[in-house]
PDB file of C-alpha atoms and ligand atoms in Angstrom:
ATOM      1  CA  UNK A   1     -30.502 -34.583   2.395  1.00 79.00           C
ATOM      2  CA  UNK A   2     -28.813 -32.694   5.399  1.00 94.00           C
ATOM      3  CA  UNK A   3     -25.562 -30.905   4.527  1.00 97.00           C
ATOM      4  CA  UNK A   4     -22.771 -32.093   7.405  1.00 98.00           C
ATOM      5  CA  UNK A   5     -21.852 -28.756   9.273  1.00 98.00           C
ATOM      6  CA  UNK A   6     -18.448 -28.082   9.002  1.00 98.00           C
ATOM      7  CA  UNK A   7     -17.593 -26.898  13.017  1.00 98.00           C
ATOM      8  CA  UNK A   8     -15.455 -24.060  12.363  1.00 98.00           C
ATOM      9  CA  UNK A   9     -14.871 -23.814  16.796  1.00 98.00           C
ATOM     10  CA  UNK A  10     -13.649 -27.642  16.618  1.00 98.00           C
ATOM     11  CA  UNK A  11     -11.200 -27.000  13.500  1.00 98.00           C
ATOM     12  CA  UNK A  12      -9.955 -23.528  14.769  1.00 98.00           C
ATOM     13  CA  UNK A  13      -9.005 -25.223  18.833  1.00 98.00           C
ATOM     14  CA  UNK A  14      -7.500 -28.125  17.045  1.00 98.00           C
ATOM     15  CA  UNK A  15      -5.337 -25.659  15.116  1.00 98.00           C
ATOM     16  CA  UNK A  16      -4.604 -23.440  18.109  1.00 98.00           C
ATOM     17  CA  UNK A  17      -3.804 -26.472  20.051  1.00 98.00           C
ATOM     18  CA  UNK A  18      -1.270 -27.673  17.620  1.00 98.00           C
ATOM     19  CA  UNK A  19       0.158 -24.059  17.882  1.00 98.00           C
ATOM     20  CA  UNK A  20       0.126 -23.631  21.660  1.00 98.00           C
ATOM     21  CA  UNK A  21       2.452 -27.529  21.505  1.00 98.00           C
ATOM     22  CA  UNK A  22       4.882 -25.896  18.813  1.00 98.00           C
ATOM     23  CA  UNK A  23       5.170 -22.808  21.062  1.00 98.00           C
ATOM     24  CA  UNK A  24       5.987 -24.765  24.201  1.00 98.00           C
ATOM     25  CA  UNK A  25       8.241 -26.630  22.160  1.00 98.00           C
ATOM     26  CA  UNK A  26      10.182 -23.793  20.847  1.00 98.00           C
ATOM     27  CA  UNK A  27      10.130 -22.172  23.549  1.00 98.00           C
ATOM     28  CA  UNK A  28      12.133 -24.964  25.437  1.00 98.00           C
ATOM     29  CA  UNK A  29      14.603 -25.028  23.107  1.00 98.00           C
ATOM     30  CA  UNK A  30      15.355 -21.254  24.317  1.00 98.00           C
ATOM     31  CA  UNK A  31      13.120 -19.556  21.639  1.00 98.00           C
ATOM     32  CA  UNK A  32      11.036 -16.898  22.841  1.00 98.00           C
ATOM     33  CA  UNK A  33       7.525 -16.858  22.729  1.00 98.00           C
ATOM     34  CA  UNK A  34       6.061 -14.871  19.490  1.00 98.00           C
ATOM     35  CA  UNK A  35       4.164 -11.530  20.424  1.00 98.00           C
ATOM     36  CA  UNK A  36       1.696  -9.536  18.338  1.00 98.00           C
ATOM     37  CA  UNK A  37       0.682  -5.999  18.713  1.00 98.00           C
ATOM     38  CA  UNK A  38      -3.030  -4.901  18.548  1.00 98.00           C
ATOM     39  CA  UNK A  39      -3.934  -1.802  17.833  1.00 98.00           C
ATOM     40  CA  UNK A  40      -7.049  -0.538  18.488  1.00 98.00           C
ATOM     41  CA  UNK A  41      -8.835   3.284  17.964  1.00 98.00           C
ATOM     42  CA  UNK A  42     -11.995   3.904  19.846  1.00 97.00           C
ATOM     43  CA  UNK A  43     -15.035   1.844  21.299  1.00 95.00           C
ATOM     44  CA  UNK A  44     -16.783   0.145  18.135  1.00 95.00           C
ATOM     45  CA  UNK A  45     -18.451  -2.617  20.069  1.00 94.00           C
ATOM     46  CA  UNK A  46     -17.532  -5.286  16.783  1.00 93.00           C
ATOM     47  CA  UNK A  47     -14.017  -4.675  17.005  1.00 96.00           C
ATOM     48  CA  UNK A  48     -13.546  -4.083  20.671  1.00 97.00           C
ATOM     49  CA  UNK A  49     -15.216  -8.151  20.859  1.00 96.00           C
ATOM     50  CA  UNK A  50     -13.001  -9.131  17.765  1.00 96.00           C
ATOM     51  CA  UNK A  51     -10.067  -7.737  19.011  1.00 98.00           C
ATOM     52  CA  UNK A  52     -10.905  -9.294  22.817  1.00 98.00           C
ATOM     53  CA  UNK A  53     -11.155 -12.574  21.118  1.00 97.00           C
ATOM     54  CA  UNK A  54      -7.773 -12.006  19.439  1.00 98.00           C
ATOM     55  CA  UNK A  55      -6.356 -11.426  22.320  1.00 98.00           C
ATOM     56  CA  UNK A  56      -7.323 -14.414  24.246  1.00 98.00           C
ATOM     57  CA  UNK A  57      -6.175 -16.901  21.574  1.00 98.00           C
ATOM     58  CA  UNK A  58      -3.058 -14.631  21.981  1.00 98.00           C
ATOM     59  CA  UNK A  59      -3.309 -15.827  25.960  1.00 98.00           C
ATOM     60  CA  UNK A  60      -4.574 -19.014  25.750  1.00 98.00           C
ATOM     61  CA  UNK A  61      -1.684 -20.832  23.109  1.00 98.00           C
ATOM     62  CA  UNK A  62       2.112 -18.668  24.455  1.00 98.00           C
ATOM     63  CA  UNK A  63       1.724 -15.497  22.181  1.00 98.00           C
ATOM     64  CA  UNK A  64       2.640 -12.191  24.088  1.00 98.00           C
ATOM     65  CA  UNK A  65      -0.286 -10.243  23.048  1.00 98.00           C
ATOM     66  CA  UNK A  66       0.535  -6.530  23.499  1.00 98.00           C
ATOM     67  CA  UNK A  67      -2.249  -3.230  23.738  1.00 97.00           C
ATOM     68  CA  UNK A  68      -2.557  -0.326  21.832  1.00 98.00           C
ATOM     69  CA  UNK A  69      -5.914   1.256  22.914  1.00 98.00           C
ATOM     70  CA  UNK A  70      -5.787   4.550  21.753  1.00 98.00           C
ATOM     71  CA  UNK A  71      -8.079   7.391  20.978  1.00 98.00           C
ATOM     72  CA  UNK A  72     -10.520   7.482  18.688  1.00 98.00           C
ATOM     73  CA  UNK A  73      -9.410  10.905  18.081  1.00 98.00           C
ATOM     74  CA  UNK A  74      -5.523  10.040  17.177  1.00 98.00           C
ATOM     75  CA  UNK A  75      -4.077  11.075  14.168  1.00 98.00           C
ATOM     76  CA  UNK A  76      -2.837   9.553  10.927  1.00 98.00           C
ATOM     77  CA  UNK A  77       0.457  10.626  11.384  1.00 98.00           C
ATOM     78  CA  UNK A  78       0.523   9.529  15.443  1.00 98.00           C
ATOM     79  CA  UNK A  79      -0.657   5.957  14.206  1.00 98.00           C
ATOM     80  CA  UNK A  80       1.910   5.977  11.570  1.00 98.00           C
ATOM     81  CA  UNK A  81       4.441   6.738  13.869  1.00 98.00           C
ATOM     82  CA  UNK A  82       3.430   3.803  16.522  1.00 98.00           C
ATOM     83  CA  UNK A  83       3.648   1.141  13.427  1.00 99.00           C
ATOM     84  CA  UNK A  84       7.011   2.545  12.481  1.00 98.00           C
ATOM     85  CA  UNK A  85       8.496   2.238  15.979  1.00 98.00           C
ATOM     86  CA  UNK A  86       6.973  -1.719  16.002  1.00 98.00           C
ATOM     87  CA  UNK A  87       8.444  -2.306  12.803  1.00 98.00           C
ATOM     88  CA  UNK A  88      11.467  -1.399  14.439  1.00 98.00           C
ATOM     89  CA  UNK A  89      11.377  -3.247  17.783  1.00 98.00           C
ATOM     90  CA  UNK A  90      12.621  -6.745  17.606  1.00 98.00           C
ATOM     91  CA  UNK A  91      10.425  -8.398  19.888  1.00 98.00           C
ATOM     92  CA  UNK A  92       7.528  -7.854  17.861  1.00 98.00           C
ATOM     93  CA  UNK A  93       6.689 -10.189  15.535  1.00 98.00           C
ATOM     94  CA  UNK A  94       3.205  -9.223  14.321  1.00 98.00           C
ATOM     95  CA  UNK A  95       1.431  -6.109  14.186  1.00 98.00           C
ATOM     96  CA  UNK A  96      -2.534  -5.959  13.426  1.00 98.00           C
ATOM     97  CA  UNK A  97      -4.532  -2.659  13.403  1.00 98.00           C
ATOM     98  CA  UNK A  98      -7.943  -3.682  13.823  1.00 98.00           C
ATOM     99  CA  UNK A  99     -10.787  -2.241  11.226  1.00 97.00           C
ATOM    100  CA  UNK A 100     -12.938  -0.317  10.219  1.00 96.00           C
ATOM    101  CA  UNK A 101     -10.743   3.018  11.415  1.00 98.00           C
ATOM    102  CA  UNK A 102     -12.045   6.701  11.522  1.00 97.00           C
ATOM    103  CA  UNK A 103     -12.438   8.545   8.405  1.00 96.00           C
ATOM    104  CA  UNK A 104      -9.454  10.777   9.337  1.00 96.00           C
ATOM    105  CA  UNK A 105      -7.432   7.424   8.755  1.00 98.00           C
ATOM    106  CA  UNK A 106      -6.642   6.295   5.208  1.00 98.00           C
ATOM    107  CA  UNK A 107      -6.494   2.666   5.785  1.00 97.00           C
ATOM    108  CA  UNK A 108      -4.652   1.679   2.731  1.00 97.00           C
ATOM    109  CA  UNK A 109      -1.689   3.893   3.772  1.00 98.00           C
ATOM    110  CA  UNK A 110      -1.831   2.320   7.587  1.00 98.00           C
ATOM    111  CA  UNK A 111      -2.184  -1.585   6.033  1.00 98.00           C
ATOM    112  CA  UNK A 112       1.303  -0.338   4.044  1.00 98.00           C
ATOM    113  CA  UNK A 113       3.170   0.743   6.900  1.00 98.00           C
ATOM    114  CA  UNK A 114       3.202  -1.986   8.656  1.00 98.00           C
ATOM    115  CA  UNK A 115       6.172  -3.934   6.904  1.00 98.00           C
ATOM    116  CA  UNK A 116       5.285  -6.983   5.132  1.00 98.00           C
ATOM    117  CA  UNK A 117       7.139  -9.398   7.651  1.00 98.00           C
ATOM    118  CA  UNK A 118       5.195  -8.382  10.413  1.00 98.00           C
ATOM    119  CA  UNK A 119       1.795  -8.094   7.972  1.00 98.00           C
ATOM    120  CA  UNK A 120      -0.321 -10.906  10.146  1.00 98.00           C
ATOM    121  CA  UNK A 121      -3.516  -9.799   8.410  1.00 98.00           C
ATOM    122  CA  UNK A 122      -2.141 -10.773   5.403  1.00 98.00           C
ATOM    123  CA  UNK A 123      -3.315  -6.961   4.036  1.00 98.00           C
ATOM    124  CA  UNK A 124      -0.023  -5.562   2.689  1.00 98.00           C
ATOM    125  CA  UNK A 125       0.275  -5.395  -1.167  1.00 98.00           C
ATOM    126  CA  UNK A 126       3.187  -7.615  -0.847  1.00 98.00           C
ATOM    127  CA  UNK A 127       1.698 -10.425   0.732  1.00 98.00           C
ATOM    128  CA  UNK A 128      -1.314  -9.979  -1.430  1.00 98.00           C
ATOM    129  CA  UNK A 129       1.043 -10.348  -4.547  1.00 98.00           C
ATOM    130  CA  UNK A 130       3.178 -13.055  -3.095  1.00 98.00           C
ATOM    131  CA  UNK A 131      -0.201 -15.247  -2.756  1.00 98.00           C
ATOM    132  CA  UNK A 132      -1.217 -13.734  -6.558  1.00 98.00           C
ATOM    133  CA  UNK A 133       1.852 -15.572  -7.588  1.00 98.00           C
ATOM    134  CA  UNK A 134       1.424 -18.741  -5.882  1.00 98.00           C
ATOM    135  CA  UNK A 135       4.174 -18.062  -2.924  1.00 98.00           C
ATOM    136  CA  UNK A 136       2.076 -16.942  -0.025  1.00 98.00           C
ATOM    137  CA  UNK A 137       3.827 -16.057   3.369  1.00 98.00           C
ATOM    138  CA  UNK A 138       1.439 -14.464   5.547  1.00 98.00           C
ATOM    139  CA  UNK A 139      -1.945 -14.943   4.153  1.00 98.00           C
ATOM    140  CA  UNK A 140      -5.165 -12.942   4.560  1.00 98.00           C
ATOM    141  CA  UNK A 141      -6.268 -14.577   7.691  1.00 98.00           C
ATOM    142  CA  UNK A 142     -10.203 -15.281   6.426  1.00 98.00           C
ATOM    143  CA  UNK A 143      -9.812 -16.485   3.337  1.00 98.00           C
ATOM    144  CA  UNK A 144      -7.039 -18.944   4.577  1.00 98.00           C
ATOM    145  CA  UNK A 145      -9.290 -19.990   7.119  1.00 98.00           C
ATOM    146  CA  UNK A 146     -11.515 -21.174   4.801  1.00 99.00           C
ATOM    147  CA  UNK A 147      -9.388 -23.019   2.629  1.00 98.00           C
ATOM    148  CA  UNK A 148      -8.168 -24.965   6.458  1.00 98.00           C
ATOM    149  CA  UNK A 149     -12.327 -25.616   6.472  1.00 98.00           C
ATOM    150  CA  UNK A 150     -12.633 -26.619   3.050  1.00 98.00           C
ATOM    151  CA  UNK A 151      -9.936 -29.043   3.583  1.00 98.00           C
ATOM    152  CA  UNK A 152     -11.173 -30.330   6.794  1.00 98.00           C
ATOM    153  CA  UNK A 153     -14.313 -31.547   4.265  1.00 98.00           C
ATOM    154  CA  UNK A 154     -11.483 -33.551   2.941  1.00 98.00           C
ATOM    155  CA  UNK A 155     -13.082 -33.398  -0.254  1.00 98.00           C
ATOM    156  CA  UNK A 156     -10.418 -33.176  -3.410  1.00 98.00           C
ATOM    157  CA  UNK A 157     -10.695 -29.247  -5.119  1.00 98.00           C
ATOM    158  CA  UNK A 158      -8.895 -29.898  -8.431  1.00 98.00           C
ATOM    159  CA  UNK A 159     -11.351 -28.321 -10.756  1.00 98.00           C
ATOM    160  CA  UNK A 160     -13.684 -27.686  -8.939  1.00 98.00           C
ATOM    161  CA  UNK A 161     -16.246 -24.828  -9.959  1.00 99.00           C
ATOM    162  CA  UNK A 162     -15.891 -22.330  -6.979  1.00 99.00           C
ATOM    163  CA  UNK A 163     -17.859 -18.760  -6.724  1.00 99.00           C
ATOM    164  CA  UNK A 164     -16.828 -16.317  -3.889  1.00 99.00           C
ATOM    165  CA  UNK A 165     -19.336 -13.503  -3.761  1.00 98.00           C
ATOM    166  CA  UNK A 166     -17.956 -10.218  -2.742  1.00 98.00           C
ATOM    167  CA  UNK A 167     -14.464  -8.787  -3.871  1.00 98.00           C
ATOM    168  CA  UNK A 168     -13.239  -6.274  -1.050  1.00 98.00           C
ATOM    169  CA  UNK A 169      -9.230  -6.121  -0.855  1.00 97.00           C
ATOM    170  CA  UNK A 170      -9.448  -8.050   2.480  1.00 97.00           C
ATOM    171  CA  UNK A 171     -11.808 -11.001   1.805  1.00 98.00           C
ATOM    172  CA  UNK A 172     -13.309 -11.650  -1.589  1.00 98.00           C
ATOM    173  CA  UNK A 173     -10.264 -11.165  -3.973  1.00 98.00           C
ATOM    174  CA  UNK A 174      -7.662 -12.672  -1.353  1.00 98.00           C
ATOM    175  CA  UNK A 175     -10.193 -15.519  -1.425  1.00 98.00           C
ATOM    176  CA  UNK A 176     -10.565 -16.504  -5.012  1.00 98.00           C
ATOM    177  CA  UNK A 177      -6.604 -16.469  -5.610  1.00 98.00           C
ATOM    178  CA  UNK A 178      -6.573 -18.983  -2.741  1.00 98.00           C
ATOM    179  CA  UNK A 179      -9.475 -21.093  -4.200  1.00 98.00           C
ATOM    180  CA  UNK A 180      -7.320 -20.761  -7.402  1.00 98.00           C
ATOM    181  CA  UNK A 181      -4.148 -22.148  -5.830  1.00 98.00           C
ATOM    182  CA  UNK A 182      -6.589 -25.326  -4.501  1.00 98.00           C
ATOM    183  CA  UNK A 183      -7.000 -25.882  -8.436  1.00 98.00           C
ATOM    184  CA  UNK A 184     -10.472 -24.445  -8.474  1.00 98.00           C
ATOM    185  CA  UNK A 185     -11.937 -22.542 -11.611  1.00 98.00           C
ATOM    186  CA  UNK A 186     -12.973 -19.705  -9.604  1.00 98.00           C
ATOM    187  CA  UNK A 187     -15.494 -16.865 -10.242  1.00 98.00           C
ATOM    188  CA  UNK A 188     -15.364 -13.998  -8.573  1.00 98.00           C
ATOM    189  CA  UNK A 189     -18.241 -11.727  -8.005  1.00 98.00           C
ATOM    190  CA  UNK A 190     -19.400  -8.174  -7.583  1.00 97.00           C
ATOM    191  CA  UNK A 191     -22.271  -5.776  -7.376  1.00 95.00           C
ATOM    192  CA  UNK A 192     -22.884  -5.342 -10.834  1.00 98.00           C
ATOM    193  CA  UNK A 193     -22.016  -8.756 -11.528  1.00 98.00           C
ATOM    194  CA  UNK A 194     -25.270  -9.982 -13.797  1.00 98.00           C
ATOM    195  CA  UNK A 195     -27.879 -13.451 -12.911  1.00 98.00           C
ATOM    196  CA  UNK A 196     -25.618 -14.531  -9.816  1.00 98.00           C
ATOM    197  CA  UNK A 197     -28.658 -16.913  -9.246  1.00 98.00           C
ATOM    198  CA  UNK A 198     -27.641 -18.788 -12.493  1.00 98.00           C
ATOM    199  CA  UNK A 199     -23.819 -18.463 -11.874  1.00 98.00           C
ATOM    200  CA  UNK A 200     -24.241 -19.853  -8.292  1.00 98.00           C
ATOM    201  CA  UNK A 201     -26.335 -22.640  -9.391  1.00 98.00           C
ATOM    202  CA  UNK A 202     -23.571 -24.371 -11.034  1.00 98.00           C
ATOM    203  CA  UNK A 203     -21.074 -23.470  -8.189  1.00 99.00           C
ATOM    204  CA  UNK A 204     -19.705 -26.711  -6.630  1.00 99.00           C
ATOM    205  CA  UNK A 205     -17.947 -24.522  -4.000  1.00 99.00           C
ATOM    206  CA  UNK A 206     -19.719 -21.377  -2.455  1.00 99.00           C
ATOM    207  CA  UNK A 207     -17.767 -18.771  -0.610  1.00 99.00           C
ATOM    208  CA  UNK A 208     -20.227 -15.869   0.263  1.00 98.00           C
ATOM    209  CA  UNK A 209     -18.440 -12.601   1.730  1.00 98.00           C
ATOM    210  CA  UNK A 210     -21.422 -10.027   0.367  1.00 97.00           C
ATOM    211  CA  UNK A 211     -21.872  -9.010   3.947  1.00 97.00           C
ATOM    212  CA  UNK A 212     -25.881  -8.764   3.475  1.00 97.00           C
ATOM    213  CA  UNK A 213     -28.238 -11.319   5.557  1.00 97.00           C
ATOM    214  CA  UNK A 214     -29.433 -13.957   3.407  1.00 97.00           C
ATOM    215  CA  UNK A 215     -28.509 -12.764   0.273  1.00 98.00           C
ATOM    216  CA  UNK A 216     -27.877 -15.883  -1.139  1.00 98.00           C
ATOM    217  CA  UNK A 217     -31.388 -17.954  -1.275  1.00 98.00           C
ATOM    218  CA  UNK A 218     -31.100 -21.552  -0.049  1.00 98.00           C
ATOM    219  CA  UNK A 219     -32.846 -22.903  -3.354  1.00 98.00           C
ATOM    220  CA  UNK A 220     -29.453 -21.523  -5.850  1.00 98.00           C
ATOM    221  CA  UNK A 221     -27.321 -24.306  -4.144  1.00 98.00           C
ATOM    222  CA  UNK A 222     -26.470 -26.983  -6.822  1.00 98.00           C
ATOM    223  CA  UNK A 223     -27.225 -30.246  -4.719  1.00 98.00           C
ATOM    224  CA  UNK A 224     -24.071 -31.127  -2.863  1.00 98.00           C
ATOM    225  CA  UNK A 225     -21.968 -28.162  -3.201  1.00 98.00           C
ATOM    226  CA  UNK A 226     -19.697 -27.211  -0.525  1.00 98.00           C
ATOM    227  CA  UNK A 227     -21.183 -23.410   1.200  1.00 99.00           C
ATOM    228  CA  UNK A 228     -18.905 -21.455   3.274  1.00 99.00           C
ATOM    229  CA  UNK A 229     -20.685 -18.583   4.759  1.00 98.00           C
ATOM    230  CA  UNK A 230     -18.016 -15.561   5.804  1.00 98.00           C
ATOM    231  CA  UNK A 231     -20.711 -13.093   6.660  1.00 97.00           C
ATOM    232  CA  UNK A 232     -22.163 -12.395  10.334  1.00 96.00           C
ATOM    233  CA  UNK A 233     -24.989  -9.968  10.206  1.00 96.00           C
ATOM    234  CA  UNK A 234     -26.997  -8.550  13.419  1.00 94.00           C
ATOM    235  CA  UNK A 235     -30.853  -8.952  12.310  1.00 95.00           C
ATOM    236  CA  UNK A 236     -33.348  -6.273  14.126  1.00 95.00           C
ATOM    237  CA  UNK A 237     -34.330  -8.883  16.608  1.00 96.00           C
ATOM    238  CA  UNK A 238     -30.323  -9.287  17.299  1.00 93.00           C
ATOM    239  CA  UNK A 239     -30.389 -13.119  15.623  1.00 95.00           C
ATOM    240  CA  UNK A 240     -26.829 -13.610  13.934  1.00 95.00           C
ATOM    241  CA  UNK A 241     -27.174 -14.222  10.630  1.00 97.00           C
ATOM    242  CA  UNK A 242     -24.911 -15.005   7.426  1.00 98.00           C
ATOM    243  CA  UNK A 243     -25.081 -14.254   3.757  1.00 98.00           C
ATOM    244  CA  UNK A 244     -26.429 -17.864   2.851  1.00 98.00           C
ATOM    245  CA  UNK A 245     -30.017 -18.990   3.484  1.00 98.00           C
ATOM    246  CA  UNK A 246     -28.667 -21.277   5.807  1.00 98.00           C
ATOM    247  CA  UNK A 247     -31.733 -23.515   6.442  1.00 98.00           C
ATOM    248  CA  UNK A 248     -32.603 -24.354   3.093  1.00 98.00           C
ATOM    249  CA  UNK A 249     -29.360 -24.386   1.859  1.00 98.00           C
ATOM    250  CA  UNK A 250     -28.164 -26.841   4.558  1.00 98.00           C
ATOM    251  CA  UNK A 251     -30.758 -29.322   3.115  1.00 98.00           C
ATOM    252  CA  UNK A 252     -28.947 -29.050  -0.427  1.00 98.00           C
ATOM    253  CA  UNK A 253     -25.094 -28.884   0.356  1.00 98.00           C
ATOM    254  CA  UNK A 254     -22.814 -31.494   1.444  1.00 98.00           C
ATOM    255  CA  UNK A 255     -21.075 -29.489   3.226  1.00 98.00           C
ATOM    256  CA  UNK A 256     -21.814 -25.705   5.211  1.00 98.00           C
ATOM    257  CA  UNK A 257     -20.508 -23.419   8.030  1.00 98.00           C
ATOM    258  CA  UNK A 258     -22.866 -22.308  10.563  1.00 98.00           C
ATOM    259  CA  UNK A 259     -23.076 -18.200  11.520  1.00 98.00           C
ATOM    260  CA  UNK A 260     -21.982 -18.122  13.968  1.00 97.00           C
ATOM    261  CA  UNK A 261     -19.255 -21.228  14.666  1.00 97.00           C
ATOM    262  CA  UNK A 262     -17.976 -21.019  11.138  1.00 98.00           C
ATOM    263  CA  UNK A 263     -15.602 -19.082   9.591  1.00 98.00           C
ATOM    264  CA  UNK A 264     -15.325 -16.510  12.110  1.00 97.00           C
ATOM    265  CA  UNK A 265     -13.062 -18.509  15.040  1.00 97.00           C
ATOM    266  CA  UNK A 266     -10.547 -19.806  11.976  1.00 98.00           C
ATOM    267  CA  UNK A 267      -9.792 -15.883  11.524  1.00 98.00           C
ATOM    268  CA  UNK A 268      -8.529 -15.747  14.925  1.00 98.00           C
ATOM    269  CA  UNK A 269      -7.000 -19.419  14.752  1.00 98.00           C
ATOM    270  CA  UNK A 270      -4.993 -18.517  11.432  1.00 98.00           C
ATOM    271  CA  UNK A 271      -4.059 -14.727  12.846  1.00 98.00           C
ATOM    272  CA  UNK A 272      -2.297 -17.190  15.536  1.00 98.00           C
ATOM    273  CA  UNK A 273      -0.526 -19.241  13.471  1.00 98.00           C
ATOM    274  CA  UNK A 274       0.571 -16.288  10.429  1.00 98.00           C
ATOM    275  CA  UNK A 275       2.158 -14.986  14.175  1.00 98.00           C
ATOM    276  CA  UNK A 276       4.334 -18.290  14.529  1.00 98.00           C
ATOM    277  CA  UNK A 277       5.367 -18.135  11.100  1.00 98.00           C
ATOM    278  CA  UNK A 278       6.418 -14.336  11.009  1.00 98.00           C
ATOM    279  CA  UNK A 279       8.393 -15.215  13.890  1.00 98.00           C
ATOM    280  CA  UNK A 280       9.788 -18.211  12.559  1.00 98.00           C
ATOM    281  CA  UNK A 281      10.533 -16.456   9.032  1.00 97.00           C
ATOM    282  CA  UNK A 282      11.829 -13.311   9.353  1.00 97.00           C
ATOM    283  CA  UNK A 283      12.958 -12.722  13.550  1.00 95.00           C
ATOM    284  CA  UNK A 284      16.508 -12.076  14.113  1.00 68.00           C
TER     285      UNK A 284
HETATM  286  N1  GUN B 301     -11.904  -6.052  11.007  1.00 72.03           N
HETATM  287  C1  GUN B 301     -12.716  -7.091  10.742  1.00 72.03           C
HETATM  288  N2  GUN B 301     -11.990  -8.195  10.475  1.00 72.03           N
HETATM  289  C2  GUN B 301     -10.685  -7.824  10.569  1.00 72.03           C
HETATM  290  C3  GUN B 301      -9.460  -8.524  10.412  1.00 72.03           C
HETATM  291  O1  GUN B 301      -9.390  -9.719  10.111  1.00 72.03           O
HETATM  292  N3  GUN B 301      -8.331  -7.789  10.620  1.00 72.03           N
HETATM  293  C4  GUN B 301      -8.364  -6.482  10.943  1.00 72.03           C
HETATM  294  N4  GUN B 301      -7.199  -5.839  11.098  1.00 72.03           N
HETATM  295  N5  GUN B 301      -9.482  -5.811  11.090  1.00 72.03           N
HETATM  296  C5  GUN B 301     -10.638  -6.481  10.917  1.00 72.03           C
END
C-alpha cells in the first residue's frame, strides 16, 4: 500500500485563491483591502524566508503587507511600544511578530500585547481560550492548517483516535483542542510522555510537531492512519526532513504530508485568511 500524499501547495493556492476573489470582491464594494504588519528583529535566515513567504501571499491575493525590520538589538520596551501604536492605527488589521526573538525579549509578554483582534497568529491567551471553549476567532495558524488538510482527505473525524506529538503553546496544545473540536479522542504528548511507540500504534490520526528528524519510525503507523508531519528539519547534508519516517510510513498510511509541500504553505495560506476575518470582525 502507498499512502495518497496530501499536497499541502495545491490546498494552500486553492485557499489563497478563494481569498484573493473575496478581496477583489470586497474591495469593489468600497471595502478596503486588509493589511497586516510584520515585524521582524534581526537576520535569522528561517524567519527572514518565513517571513518573505508571508509577505508574498500578502502580495500575491490584495493584503497590504507592511515592514517592520528592525534591529536585532531593539528593546522590549521599543517593540512594545511599536505593537501598541498598531493596535491603535485603524488601518491595520493584523499584526504578526515573527519568532524565535532575542533573549532580551520575553515573548509571552510581546504575543499579549498585541490585542486579541488583531492576534493573526492565533498566539494570544484569548484566542487560545476562545478555541479551548469551542468558539475560535483567529486560530493558531498551523494547527488550523492542518485541520483544512485533514479535511481535504475528506475522511469523517468523529471519534477518531488522534495523537499530536509535541505540546509547545504555539503548535502541539493549539492542535489537539482543534483535533478535539473535529470529534477526535485526542492524546497529547510530551517528553516524558512513556512507550509513545505503543500509543502511536493505535493512533488513527498522527500529528507530529516534536521538531526532531525522524523521530517517529515509519513501522509505529497503524495501517491506514492519517500522518500529518508539522516538522521541517535541515539534515547535515542540508536534505529537509520531518518528524515522521516518511518513506516507510507512506507505505502504511492512507493519507501523509510531504516535508516539504505539507503543512508548511497552509501556515501562510491560513495567516491570509485569519487577516480577512480580523478585518471582517472587528474593523471599524
Ligand atoms: N516562527 C515560526 N513559525 C511562526 C509563526 O507561525 N508565527 C510567528 N509569529 N513566528 C513563527
Amino acid at each position: 500500500m502507498s499512502a495518497n500524499i496530501i499536497d499541502g501547495k495545491a490546498v494552500s493556492e486553492k485557499l489563497l485563491q478563494n481569498l484573493k476573489q473575496e478581496i477583489v470582491t470586497r474591495s469593489k464594494q468600497g471595502i478596503r483591502h486588509p493589511s497586516l504588519a510584520v515585524i521582524l528583529l534581526g537576520s535569522d535566515p528561517a524567519s527572514s524566508i518565513y517571513v518573505r513567504n508571508k509577505r508574498l501571499a500578502c502580495e500575491k491575493i490584495g493584503v497590504k503587507s507592511v515592514a517592520y525590520d528592525l534591529p536585532v538589538t531593539t528593546s522590549e520596551k521599543d517593540l512594545i511600544t511599536l505593537i501598541e501604536t498598531l493596535n491603535d492605527d485603524a488601518n491595520i488589521d493584523g499584526i504578526l511578530v515573527q519568532s524565535p526573538l532575542p533573549d532580551n525579549i520575553n515573548k509571552d509578554v510581546i504575543f499579549e500585547t498585541i490585542l486579541p483582534y488583531k492576534d493573526v497568529d492565533g498566539f494570544h491567551p484569548k484566542n487560545i481560550g476562545l478555541l479551548a471553549l469551542k468558539q475560535p476567532q483567529l486560530r493558531s495558524c498551523t494547527p488550523f492548517g492542518v485541520i483544512k488538510l485533514i479535511e481535504a482527505t475528506q475522511l469523517p473525524t468523529q471519534g477518531l483516535d488522534a495523537i499530536v506529538v509535541g505540546a509547545s503553546n504555539n503548535v502541539g496544545r493549539p492542535m489537539a483542542l482543534e483535533l478535539l473540536l473535529k470529534g477526535c479522542t485526542v492524546t497529547i504528548c510530551q517528553r516524558y510522555t512513556q512507550n509513545l511507540q505503543q500509543k502511536i500504534e493505535l493512533a488513527d490520526i498522527v500529528v507530529a510537531a516534536r521538531g526532531k528528524p525522524e523521530f517517529i519510525k515509519g513501522h509505529w503507523i497503524k495501517p491506514g492512519a492519517i500522518v500529518i508531519d508539522i516538522g521541517i528539519n535541515r539534515l547535515d547534508d542540508g536534505k529537509l526532513v520531518g518528524d515522521v519516517e516518511f518513506d516507510v510510513a507512506k507505505t502504511r498510511a492512507s493519507f501523509i504530508t510531504p516535508v516539504p509541500g505539507g503543512v508548511g504553505p497552509m501556515t501562510v495560506a491560513t495567516l491570509m485568511e485569519n487577516t480577512l476575518l480580523a478585518q471582517k470582525l472587528f474593523a471599524q
